[in-house]
mmCIF file of C-alpha atoms in Angstrom:
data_model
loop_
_atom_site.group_PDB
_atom_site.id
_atom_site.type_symbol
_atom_site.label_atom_id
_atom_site.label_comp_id
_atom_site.label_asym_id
_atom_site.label_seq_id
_atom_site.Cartn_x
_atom_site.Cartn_y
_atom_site.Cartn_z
ATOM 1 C CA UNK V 699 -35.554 170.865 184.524
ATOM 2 C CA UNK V 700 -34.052 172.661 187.874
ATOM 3 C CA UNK V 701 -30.548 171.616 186.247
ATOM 4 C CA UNK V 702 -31.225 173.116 182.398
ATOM 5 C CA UNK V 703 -32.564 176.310 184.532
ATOM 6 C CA UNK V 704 -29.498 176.609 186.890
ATOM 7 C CA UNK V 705 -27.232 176.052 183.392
ATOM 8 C CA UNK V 706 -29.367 178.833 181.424
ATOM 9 C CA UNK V 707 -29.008 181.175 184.250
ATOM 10 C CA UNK V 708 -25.260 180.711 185.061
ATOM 11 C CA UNK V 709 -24.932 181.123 180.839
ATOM 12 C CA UNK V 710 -26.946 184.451 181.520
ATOM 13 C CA UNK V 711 -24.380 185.570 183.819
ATOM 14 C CA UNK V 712 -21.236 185.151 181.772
ATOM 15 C CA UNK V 713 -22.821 186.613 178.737
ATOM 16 C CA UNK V 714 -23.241 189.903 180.504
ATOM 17 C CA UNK V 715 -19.934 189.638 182.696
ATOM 18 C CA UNK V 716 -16.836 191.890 181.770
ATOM 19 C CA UNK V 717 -13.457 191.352 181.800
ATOM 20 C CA UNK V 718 -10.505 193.211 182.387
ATOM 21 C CA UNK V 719 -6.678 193.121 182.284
ATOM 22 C CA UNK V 720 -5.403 192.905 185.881
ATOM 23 C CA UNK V 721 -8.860 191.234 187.299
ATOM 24 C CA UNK V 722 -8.408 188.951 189.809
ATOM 25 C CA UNK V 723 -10.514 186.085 189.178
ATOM 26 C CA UNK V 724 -11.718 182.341 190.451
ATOM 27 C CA UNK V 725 -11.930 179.660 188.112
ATOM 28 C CA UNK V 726 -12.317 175.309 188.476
ATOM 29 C CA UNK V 727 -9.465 173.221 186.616
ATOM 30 C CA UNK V 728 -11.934 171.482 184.218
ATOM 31 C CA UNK V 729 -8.525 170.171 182.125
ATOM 32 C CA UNK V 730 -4.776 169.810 182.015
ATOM 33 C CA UNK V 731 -2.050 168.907 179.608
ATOM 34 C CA UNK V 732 1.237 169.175 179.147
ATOM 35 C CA UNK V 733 1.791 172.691 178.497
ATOM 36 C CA UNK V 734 -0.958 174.299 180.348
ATOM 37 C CA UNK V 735 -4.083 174.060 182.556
ATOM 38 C CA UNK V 736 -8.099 175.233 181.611
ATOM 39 C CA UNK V 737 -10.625 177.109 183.809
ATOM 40 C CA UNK V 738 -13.855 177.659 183.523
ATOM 41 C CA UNK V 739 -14.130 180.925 184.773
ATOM 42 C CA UNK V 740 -17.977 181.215 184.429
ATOM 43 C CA UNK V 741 -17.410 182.975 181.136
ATOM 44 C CA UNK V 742 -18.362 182.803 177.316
ATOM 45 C CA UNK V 743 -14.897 181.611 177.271
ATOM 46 C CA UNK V 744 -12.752 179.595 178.953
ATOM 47 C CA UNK V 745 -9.405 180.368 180.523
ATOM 48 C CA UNK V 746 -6.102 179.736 180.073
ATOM 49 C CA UNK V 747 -3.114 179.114 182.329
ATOM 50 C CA UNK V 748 0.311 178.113 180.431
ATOM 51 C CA UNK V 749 3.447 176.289 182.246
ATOM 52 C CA UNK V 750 5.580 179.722 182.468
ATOM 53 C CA UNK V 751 2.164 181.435 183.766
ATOM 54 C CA UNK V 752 1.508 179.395 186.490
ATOM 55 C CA UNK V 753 4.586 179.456 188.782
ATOM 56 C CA UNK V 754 8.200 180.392 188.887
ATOM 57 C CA UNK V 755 9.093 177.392 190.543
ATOM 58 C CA UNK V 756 11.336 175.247 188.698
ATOM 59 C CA UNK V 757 10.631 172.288 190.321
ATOM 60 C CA UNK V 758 6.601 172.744 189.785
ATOM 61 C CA UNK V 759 5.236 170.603 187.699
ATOM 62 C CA UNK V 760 1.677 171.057 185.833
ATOM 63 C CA UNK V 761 0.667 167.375 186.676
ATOM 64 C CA UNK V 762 0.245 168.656 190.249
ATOM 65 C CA UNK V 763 -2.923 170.580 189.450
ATOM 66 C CA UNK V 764 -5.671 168.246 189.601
ATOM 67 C CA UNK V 765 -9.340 168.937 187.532
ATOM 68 C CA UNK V 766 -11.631 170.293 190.305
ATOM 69 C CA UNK V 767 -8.724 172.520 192.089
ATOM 70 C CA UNK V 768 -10.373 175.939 192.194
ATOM 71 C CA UNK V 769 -7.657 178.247 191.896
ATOM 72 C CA UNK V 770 -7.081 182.589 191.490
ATOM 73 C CA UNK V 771 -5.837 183.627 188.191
ATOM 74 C CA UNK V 772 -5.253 187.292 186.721
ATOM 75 C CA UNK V 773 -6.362 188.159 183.550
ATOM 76 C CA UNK V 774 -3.467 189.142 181.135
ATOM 77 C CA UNK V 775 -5.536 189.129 177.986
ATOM 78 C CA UNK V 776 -8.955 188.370 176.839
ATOM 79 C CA UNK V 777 -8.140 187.071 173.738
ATOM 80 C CA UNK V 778 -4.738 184.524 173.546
ATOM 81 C CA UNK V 779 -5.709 184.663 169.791
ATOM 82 C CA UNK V 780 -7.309 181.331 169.947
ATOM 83 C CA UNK V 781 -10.749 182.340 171.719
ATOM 84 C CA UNK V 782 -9.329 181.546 174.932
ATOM 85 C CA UNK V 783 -8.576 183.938 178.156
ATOM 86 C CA UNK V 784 -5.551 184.174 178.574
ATOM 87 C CA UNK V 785 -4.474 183.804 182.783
ATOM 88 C CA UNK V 786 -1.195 184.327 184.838
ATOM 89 C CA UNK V 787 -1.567 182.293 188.651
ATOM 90 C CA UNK V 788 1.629 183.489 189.511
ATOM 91 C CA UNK V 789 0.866 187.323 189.252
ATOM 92 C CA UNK V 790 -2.833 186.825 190.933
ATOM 93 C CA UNK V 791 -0.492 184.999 193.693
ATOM 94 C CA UNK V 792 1.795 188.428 193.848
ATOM 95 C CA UNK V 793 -0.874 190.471 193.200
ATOM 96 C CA UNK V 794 -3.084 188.797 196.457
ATOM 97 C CA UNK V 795 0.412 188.510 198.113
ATOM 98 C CA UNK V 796 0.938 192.530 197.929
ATOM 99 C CA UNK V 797 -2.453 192.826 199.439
ATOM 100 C CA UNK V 798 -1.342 190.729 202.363
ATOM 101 C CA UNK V 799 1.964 192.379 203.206
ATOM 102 C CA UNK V 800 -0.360 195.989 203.151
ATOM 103 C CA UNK V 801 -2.258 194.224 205.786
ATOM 104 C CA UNK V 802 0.335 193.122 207.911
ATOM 105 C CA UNK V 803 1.483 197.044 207.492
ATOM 106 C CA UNK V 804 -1.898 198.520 208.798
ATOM 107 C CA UNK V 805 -1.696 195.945 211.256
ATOM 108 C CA UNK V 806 1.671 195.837 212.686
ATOM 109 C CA UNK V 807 1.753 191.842 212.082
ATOM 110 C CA UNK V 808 4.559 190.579 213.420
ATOM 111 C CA UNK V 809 6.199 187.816 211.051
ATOM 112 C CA UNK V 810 8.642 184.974 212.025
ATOM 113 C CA UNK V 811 11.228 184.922 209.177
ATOM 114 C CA UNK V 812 14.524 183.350 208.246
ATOM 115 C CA UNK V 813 16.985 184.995 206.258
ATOM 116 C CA UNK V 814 17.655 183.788 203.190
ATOM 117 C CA UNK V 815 20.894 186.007 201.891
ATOM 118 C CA UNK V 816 22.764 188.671 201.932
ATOM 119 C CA UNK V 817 22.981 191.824 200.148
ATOM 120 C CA UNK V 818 24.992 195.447 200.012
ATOM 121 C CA UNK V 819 23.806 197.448 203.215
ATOM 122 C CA UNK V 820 21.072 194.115 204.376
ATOM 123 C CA UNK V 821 19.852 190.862 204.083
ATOM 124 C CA UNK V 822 16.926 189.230 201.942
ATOM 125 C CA UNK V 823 13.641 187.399 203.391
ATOM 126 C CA UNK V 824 10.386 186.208 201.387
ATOM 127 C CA UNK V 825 7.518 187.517 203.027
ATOM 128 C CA UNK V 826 4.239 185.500 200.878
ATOM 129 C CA UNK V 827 6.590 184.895 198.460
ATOM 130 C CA UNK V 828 7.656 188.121 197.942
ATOM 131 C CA UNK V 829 11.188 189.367 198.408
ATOM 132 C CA UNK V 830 11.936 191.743 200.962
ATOM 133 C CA UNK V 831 14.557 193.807 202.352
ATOM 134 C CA UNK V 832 16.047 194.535 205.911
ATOM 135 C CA UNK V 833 18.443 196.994 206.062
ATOM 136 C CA UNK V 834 21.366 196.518 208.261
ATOM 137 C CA UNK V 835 20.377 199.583 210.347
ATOM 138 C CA UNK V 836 16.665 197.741 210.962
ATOM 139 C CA UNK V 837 18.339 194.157 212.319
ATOM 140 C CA UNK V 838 19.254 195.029 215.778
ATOM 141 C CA UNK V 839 18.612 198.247 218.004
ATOM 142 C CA UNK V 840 22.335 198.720 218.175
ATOM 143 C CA UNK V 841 25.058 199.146 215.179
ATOM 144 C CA UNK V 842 25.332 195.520 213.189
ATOM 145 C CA UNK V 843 28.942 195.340 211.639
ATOM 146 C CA UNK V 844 28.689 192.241 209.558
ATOM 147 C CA UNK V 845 25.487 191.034 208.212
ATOM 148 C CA UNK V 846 26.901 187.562 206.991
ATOM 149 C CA UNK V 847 26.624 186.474 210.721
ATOM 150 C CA UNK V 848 22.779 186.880 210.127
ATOM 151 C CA UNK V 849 22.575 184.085 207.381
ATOM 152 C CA UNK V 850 20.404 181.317 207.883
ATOM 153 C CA UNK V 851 18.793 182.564 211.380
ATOM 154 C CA UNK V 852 15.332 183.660 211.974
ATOM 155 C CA UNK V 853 13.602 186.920 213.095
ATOM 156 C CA UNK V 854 11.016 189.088 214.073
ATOM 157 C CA UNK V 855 10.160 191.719 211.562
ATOM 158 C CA UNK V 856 7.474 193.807 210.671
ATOM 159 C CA UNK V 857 6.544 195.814 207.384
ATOM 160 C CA UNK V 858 7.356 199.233 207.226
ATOM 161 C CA UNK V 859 6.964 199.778 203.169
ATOM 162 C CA UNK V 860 5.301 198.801 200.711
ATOM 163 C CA UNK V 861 5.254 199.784 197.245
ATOM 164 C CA UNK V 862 4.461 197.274 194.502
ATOM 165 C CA UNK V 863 4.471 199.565 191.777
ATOM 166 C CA UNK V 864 8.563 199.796 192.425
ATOM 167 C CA UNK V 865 8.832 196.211 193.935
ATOM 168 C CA UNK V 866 9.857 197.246 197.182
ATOM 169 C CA UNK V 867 9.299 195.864 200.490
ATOM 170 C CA UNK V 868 11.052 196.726 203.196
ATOM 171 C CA UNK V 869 11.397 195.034 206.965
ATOM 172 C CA UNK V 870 12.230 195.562 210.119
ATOM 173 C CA UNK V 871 13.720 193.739 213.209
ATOM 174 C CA UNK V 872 14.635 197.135 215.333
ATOM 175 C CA UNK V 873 11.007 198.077 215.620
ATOM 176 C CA UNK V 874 9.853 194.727 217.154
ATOM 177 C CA UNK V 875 12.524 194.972 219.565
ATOM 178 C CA UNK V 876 11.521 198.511 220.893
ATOM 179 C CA UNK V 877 8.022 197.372 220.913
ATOM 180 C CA UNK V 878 9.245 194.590 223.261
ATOM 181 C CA UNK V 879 11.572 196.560 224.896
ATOM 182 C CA UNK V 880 8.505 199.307 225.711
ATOM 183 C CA UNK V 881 5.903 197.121 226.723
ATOM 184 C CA UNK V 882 8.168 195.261 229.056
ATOM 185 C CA UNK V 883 9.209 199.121 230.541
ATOM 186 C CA UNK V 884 5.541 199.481 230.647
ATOM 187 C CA UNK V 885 5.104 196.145 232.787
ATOM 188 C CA UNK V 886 7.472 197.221 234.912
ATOM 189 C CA UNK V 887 5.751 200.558 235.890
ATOM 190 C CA UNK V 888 2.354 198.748 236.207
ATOM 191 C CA UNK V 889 4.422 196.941 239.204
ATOM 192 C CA UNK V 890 4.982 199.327 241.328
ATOM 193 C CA UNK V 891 2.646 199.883 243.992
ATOM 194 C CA UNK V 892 1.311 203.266 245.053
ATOM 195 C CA UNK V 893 2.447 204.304 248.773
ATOM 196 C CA UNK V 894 5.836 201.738 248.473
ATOM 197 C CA UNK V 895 8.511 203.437 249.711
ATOM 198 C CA UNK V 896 11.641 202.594 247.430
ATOM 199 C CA UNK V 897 15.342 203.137 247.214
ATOM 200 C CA UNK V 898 16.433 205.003 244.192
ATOM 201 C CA UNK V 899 19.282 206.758 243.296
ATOM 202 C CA UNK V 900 18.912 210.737 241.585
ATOM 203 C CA UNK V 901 19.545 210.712 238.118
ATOM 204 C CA UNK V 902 19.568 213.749 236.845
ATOM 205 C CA UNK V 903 17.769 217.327 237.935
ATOM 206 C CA UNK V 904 15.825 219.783 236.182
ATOM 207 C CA UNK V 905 14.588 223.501 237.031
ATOM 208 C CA UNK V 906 11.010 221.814 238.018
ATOM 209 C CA UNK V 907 12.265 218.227 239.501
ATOM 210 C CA UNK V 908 14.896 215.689 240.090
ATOM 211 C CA UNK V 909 14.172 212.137 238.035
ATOM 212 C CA UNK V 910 14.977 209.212 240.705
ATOM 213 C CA UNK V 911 16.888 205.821 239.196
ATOM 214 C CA UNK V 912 14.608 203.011 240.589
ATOM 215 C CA UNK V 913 16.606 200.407 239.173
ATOM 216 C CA UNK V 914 15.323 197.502 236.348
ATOM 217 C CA UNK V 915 15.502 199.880 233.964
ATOM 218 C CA UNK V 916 12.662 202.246 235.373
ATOM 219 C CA UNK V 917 13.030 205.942 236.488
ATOM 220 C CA UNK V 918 10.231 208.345 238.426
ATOM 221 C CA UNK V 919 9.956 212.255 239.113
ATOM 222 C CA UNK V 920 9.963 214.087 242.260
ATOM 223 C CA UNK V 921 8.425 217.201 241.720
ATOM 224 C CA UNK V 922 10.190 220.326 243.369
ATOM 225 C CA UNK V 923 7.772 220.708 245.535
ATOM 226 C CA UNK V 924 7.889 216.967 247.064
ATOM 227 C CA UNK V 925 11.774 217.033 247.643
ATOM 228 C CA UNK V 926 11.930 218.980 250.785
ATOM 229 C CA UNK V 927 9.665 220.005 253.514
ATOM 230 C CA UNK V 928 10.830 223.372 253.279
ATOM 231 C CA UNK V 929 10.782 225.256 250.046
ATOM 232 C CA UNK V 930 13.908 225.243 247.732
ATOM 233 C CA UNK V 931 14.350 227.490 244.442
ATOM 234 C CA UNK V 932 16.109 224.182 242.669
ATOM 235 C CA UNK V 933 16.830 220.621 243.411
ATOM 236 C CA UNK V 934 20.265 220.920 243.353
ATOM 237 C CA UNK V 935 19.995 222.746 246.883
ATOM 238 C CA UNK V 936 19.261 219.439 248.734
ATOM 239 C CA UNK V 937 20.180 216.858 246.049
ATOM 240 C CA UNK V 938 23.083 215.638 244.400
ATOM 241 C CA UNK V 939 23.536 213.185 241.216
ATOM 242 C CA UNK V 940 24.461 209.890 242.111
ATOM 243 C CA UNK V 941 23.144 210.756 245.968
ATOM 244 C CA UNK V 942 20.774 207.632 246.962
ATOM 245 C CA UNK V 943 17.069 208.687 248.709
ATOM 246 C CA UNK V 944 14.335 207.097 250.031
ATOM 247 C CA UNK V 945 11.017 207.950 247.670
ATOM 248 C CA UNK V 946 7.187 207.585 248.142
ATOM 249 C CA UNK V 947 5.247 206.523 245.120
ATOM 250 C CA UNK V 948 2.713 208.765 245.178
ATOM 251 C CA UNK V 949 1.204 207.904 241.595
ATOM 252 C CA UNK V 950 1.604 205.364 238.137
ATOM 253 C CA UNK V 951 -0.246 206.614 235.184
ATOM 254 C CA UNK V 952 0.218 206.826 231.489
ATOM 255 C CA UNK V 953 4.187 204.855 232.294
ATOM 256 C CA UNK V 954 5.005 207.748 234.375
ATOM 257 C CA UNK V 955 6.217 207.327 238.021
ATOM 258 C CA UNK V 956 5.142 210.332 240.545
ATOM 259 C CA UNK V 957 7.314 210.156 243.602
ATOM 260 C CA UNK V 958 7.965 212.312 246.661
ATOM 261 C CA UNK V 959 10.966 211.974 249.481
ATOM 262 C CA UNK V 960 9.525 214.107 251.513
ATOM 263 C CA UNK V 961 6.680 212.195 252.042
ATOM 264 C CA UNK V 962 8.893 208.980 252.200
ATOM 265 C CA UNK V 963 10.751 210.907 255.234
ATOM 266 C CA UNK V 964 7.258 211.897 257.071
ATOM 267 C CA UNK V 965 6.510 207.731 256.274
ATOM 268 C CA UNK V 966 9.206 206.510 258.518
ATOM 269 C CA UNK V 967 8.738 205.553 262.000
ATOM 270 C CA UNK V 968 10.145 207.639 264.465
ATOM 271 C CA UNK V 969 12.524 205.648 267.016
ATOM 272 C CA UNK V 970 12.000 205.747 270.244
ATOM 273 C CA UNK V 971 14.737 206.667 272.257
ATOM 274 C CA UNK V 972 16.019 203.713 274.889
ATOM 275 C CA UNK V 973 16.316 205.104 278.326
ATOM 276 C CA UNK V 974 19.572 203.498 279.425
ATOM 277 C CA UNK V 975 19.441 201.272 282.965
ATOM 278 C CA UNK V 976 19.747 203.724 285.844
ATOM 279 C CA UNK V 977 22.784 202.515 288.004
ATOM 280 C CA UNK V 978 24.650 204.344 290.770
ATOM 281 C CA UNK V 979 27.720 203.620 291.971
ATOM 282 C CA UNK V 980 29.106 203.264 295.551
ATOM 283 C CA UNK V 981 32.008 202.207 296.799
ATOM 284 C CA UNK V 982 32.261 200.614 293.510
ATOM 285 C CA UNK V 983 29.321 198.442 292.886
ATOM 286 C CA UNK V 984 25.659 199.508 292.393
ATOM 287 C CA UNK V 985 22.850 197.689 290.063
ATOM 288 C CA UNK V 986 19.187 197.875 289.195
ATOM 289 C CA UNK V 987 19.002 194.205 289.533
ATOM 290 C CA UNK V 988 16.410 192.365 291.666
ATOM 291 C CA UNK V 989 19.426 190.891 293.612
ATOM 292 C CA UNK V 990 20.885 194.360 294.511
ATOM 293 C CA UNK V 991 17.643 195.696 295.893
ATOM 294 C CA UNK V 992 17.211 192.566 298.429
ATOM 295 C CA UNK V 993 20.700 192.423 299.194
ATOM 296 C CA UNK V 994 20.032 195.745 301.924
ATOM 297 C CA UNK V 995 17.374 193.856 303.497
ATOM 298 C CA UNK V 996 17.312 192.142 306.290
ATOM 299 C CA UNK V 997 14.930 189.729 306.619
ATOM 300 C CA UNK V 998 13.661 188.475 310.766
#
């Protein structure tokens, strides 16, 4: 009885359930033969896939699909003129597979790929089965002559278009490697320690401060008003490019490096000055020693 009721109620459902060219649906391999495989798609009618529907693959074979697979199928027709609905697999697997590469967009995925040719200004990848595009500008942060060296070797890309309506998705390497680039920068800053005093070497100078070279690829700013102890109209009174200072870090924030000589000068110890030994000279000899001090007296 719970059986004829579950039956009657899933009947219910398809009766009232609409279809439409381009859905996206789920349906349960209930046969398959050799030119193409069923579904019940919880319709009045079942579906359809044929051989040239189902992949592109010309290796694939339909005896691979097994009764019981559920698979996703897009409706190209509602009607294949034989009461049957007609699906494509292959565009449900594009159309899910556009929907994927969107997401890796939004989400700055970043894919491992291998390059699979080569092509006028780029080189080709398959991203979900999809083709994509790198640009030879996009492969490397610097100029790439010749793309042919590229063939065969695996990258780092991310999306940065997609447009299915024009088939176009496009790649790139160059932005993954300035990611990398800027969060190791960023690393770097977090590293250095507020109140180290560094060596650095002055980069360049502006009207309001001179930018210090620390070295590793990082740089900090001494304001104007932390280069001297006395006050200067520009940095180029005290400073020179290329000249190497002593700097304080006074702050790291936000990958910016606050520094300050003239604290790093009031930092260092003063050195004591050494008072030289006291000797006087006569008649050509004359010491501080413990010796020289006994040797006057006479002892009873």
């Amino acid at each position: 009885m719970s059986e004829s009721m579950a039956d009657f109620e899933k009947e219910l459902e398809a009766s009232f359930r609409k279809l439409a060219e381009g859905d996206v649906l789920e349906g349960t391999v209930t046969n398959v033969d050799e030119d193409a495989v069923y579904l019940d798609i919880n319709y009045h009618a079942q579906g359809i896939v044929t051989r040239e529907n189902y992949s592109d693959d010309p290796s694939f074979s339909l005896q691979s699909v097994k009764v019981g697979d559920v698979v996703k199928a897009t409706v190209l027709s509602g009607d294949d003129g034989e009461g049957n609905v007609a699906l494509s697999v292959k565009e449900a697997a594009k159309t899910l597979a556009w929907e994927t590469v969107q997401k890796y967009l939004e989400d700055g995925t970043v894919l491992t790929l291998k390059i699979g040719g080569i092509v006028s200004k780029g080189v080709i990848v398959y991203v979900e089965g999809l083709r994509g595009f790198i640009p030879a500008s996009h492969l490397d942060i610097g100029y790439v002559e010749d793309t042919n060296d590229y063939l065969g070797k695996t990258v780092d890309a991310k999306v940065i278009t997609v447009d299915p309506a024009k088939n176009r998705l496009v790649l790139s390497v160059k932005e993954v490697l300035f990611d990398r680039r800027r969060e190791e920068k960023e690393r770097k800053i977090n590293a250095v320690v507020p109140g180290s005093i560094l060596e650095g070497k002055v980069e360049s100078m502006m009207p309001y401060g001179a930018f210090i070279d620390l070295g590793d690829g990082i740089s900090g700013l001494v304001h104007i008003s932390k280069i001297a102890s006395k006050r200067i109209e520009s940095p180029g009174e005290v400073l020179k490019v290329g000249q190497t200072v002593k700097v304080k870090v006074l702050k790291v924030a936000d990958g910016k490096i606050s520094l300050s000589i003239r604290d790093a000068q009031d930092a260092e110890p003063v050195k004591e000055k050494e008072t030289p030994a006291v000797t006087y000279k006569d008649e050509g000899s004359a010491t501080t020693g413990l010796g020289a001090l006994l040797a006057g007296i006479k002892l009873q």
